[in-house]
Amino acid sequence: MNAQRLINPAPKLLKRQQAEERYSMSWNTLLKAAQDAGAIVRYGRSVFFNATLMDKYFDGLSGAE
């Protein structure tokens, strides 16, 4: 059986604490950056951050693209 390959894998979603630790930011600063990047994913009352979009956003700020 051949394994299926994903062309565009699903985005990585981070919870609040994971995102704060990954980017070393407080909640308010992280929320503002995520809104600018369009990386907020809401599921019910839960808030997740799309790590792929956040990484692209911060790379764009630093000019590392």
Short mmCIF file of N, CA and C in Angstrom, two decimals:
data_model
loop_
_atom_site.label_atom_id
_atom_site.label_comp_id
_atom_site.label_asym_id
_atom_site.label_seq_id
_atom_site.Cartn_x
_atom_site.Cartn_y
_atom_site.Cartn_z
N MET A 1 0.84 -1.17 0.00
CA MET A 1 0.00 0.00 0.00
C MET A 1 0.89 1.24 0.00
N ASN A 2 0.55 2.17 -0.84
CA ASN A 2 1.32 3.40 -0.93
C ASN A 2 0.84 4.39 0.12
N ALA A 3 1.78 5.05 0.75
CA ALA A 3 1.45 6.07 1.74
C ALA A 3 1.01 7.34 1.02
N GLN A 4 0.01 7.99 1.56
CA GLN A 4 -0.44 9.25 0.99
C GLN A 4 0.44 10.37 1.48
N ARG A 5 0.76 11.27 0.61
CA ARG A 5 1.59 12.42 0.96
C ARG A 5 0.72 13.67 0.97
N LEU A 6 0.90 14.46 2.00
CA LEU A 6 0.16 15.71 2.10
C LEU A 6 0.94 16.82 1.43
N ILE A 7 0.30 17.52 0.53
CA ILE A 7 0.95 18.64 -0.14
C ILE A 7 1.04 19.82 0.82
N ASN A 8 -0.07 20.14 1.46
CA ASN A 8 -0.12 21.22 2.44
C ASN A 8 -0.58 20.63 3.77
N PRO A 9 0.35 20.30 4.64
CA PRO A 9 -0.08 19.73 5.92
C PRO A 9 -0.87 20.74 6.73
N ALA A 10 -1.67 20.23 7.65
CA ALA A 10 -2.50 21.09 8.49
C ALA A 10 -1.62 22.04 9.31
N PRO A 11 -2.12 23.24 9.57
CA PRO A 11 -1.32 24.20 10.35
C PRO A 11 -1.14 23.72 11.79
N LYS A 12 -0.05 24.14 12.37
CA LYS A 12 0.21 23.83 13.77
C LYS A 12 -0.54 24.84 14.62
N LEU A 13 -1.34 24.35 15.53
CA LEU A 13 -2.09 25.23 16.42
C LEU A 13 -1.50 25.16 17.81
N LEU A 14 -1.26 26.32 18.39
CA LEU A 14 -0.68 26.40 19.72
C LEU A 14 -1.71 26.94 20.70
N LYS A 15 -1.72 26.39 21.90
CA LYS A 15 -2.54 26.93 22.96
C LYS A 15 -1.85 28.16 23.52
N ARG A 16 -2.53 28.85 24.41
CA ARG A 16 -2.03 30.10 24.97
C ARG A 16 -0.65 29.94 25.60
N GLN A 17 -0.50 29.00 26.50
CA GLN A 17 0.77 28.83 27.21
C GLN A 17 1.88 28.42 26.26
N GLN A 18 1.58 27.55 25.30
CA GLN A 18 2.57 27.13 24.33
C GLN A 18 3.06 28.30 23.50
N ALA A 19 2.13 29.16 23.07
CA ALA A 19 2.50 30.32 22.26
C ALA A 19 3.31 31.33 23.07
N GLU A 20 2.93 31.55 24.33
CA GLU A 20 3.68 32.48 25.18
C GLU A 20 5.11 32.00 25.37
N GLU A 21 5.30 30.71 25.57
CA GLU A 21 6.65 30.18 25.75
C GLU A 21 7.44 30.19 24.45
N ARG A 22 6.80 29.86 23.34
CA ARG A 22 7.49 29.80 22.05
C ARG A 22 8.00 31.17 21.60
N TYR A 23 7.17 32.20 21.78
CA TYR A 23 7.53 33.53 21.30
C TYR A 23 8.01 34.47 22.40
N SER A 24 8.02 34.02 23.63
CA SER A 24 8.48 34.82 24.78
C SER A 24 7.76 36.16 24.85
N MET A 25 6.45 36.09 24.84
CA MET A 25 5.63 37.29 24.88
C MET A 25 4.55 37.14 25.94
N SER A 26 4.08 38.28 26.43
CA SER A 26 2.95 38.26 27.35
C SER A 26 1.67 38.06 26.54
N TRP A 27 0.57 37.81 27.24
CA TRP A 27 -0.70 37.52 26.59
C TRP A 27 -1.17 38.67 25.70
N ASN A 28 -1.12 39.90 26.20
CA ASN A 28 -1.62 41.03 25.43
C ASN A 28 -0.79 41.29 24.17
N THR A 29 0.51 41.20 24.30
CA THR A 29 1.39 41.42 23.15
C THR A 29 1.21 40.31 22.12
N LEU A 30 1.08 39.10 22.59
CA LEU A 30 0.89 37.96 21.71
C LEU A 30 -0.44 38.08 20.96
N LEU A 31 -1.47 38.50 21.64
CA LEU A 31 -2.78 38.65 21.02
C LEU A 31 -2.76 39.73 19.95
N LYS A 32 -2.08 40.85 20.20
CA LYS A 32 -1.97 41.91 19.20
C LYS A 32 -1.20 41.44 17.97
N ALA A 33 -0.10 40.72 18.18
CA ALA A 33 0.69 40.22 17.06
C ALA A 33 -0.10 39.20 16.25
N ALA A 34 -0.83 38.34 16.93
CA ALA A 34 -1.63 37.33 16.24
C ALA A 34 -2.75 37.96 15.43
N GLN A 35 -3.34 39.02 15.95
CA GLN A 35 -4.38 39.72 15.19
C GLN A 35 -3.81 40.37 13.95
N ASP A 36 -2.61 40.95 14.06
CA ASP A 36 -1.96 41.54 12.89
C ASP A 36 -1.62 40.48 11.85
N ALA A 37 -1.23 39.30 12.31
CA ALA A 37 -0.84 38.22 11.40
C ALA A 37 -2.05 37.44 10.89
N GLY A 38 -3.20 37.63 11.50
CA GLY A 38 -4.38 36.86 11.12
C GLY A 38 -4.25 35.40 11.53
N ALA A 39 -3.62 35.16 12.67
CA ALA A 39 -3.29 33.81 13.11
C ALA A 39 -4.14 33.31 14.26
N ILE A 40 -5.23 33.98 14.56
CA ILE A 40 -6.09 33.55 15.66
C ILE A 40 -7.13 32.57 15.13
N VAL A 41 -7.24 31.44 15.81
CA VAL A 41 -8.24 30.43 15.47
C VAL A 41 -9.10 30.24 16.71
N ARG A 42 -10.38 30.49 16.59
CA ARG A 42 -11.29 30.32 17.72
C ARG A 42 -12.15 29.09 17.48
N TYR A 43 -12.22 28.27 18.51
CA TYR A 43 -13.06 27.09 18.48
C TYR A 43 -13.86 27.08 19.77
N GLY A 44 -15.10 27.51 19.67
CA GLY A 44 -15.91 27.68 20.87
C GLY A 44 -15.33 28.81 21.71
N ARG A 45 -15.05 28.51 22.98
CA ARG A 45 -14.44 29.52 23.86
C ARG A 45 -12.92 29.44 23.85
N SER A 46 -12.37 28.49 23.14
CA SER A 46 -10.92 28.30 23.11
C SER A 46 -10.27 29.18 22.05
N VAL A 47 -9.07 29.63 22.34
CA VAL A 47 -8.31 30.44 21.40
C VAL A 47 -7.00 29.72 21.10
N PHE A 48 -6.73 29.53 19.82
CA PHE A 48 -5.49 28.89 19.38
C PHE A 48 -4.76 29.85 18.46
N PHE A 49 -3.47 29.62 18.30
CA PHE A 49 -2.63 30.45 17.44
C PHE A 49 -2.03 29.58 16.35
N ASN A 50 -2.15 30.01 15.11
CA ASN A 50 -1.58 29.29 13.98
C ASN A 50 -0.09 29.61 13.93
N ALA A 51 0.73 28.62 14.29
CA ALA A 51 2.17 28.83 14.38
C ALA A 51 2.79 29.13 13.02
N THR A 52 2.26 28.55 11.96
CA THR A 52 2.79 28.78 10.62
C THR A 52 2.66 30.26 10.24
N LEU A 53 1.48 30.82 10.46
CA LEU A 53 1.27 32.24 10.14
C LEU A 53 2.06 33.15 11.05
N MET A 54 2.16 32.79 12.32
CA MET A 54 2.93 33.61 13.26
C MET A 54 4.41 33.64 12.87
N ASP A 55 4.96 32.48 12.50
CA ASP A 55 6.36 32.42 12.09
C ASP A 55 6.61 33.27 10.85
N LYS A 56 5.70 33.18 9.87
CA LYS A 56 5.84 34.00 8.67
C LYS A 56 5.78 35.49 9.00
N TYR A 57 4.88 35.85 9.91
CA TYR A 57 4.72 37.25 10.31
C TYR A 57 6.01 37.78 10.96
N PHE A 58 6.58 37.02 11.89
CA PHE A 58 7.79 37.47 12.56
C PHE A 58 9.00 37.45 11.64
N ASP A 59 9.05 36.51 10.70
CA ASP A 59 10.11 36.51 9.70
C ASP A 59 10.01 37.75 8.81
N GLY A 60 8.78 38.14 8.49
CA GLY A 60 8.58 39.34 7.67
C GLY A 60 8.99 40.60 8.40
N LEU A 61 8.78 40.66 9.70
CA LEU A 61 9.20 41.81 10.47
C LEU A 61 10.72 41.94 10.53
N SER A 62 11.38 40.80 10.60
CA SER A 62 12.84 40.82 10.71
C SER A 62 13.52 40.88 9.35
N GLY A 63 12.75 40.69 8.28
CA GLY A 63 13.33 40.70 6.95
C GLY A 63 14.04 39.41 6.60
N ALA A 64 13.70 38.32 7.27
CA ALA A 64 14.37 37.03 7.05
C ALA A 64 13.73 36.20 5.96
N GLU A 65 12.80 36.76 5.22
CA GLU A 65 12.12 35.98 4.17
C GLU A 65 13.05 35.79 3.07
#
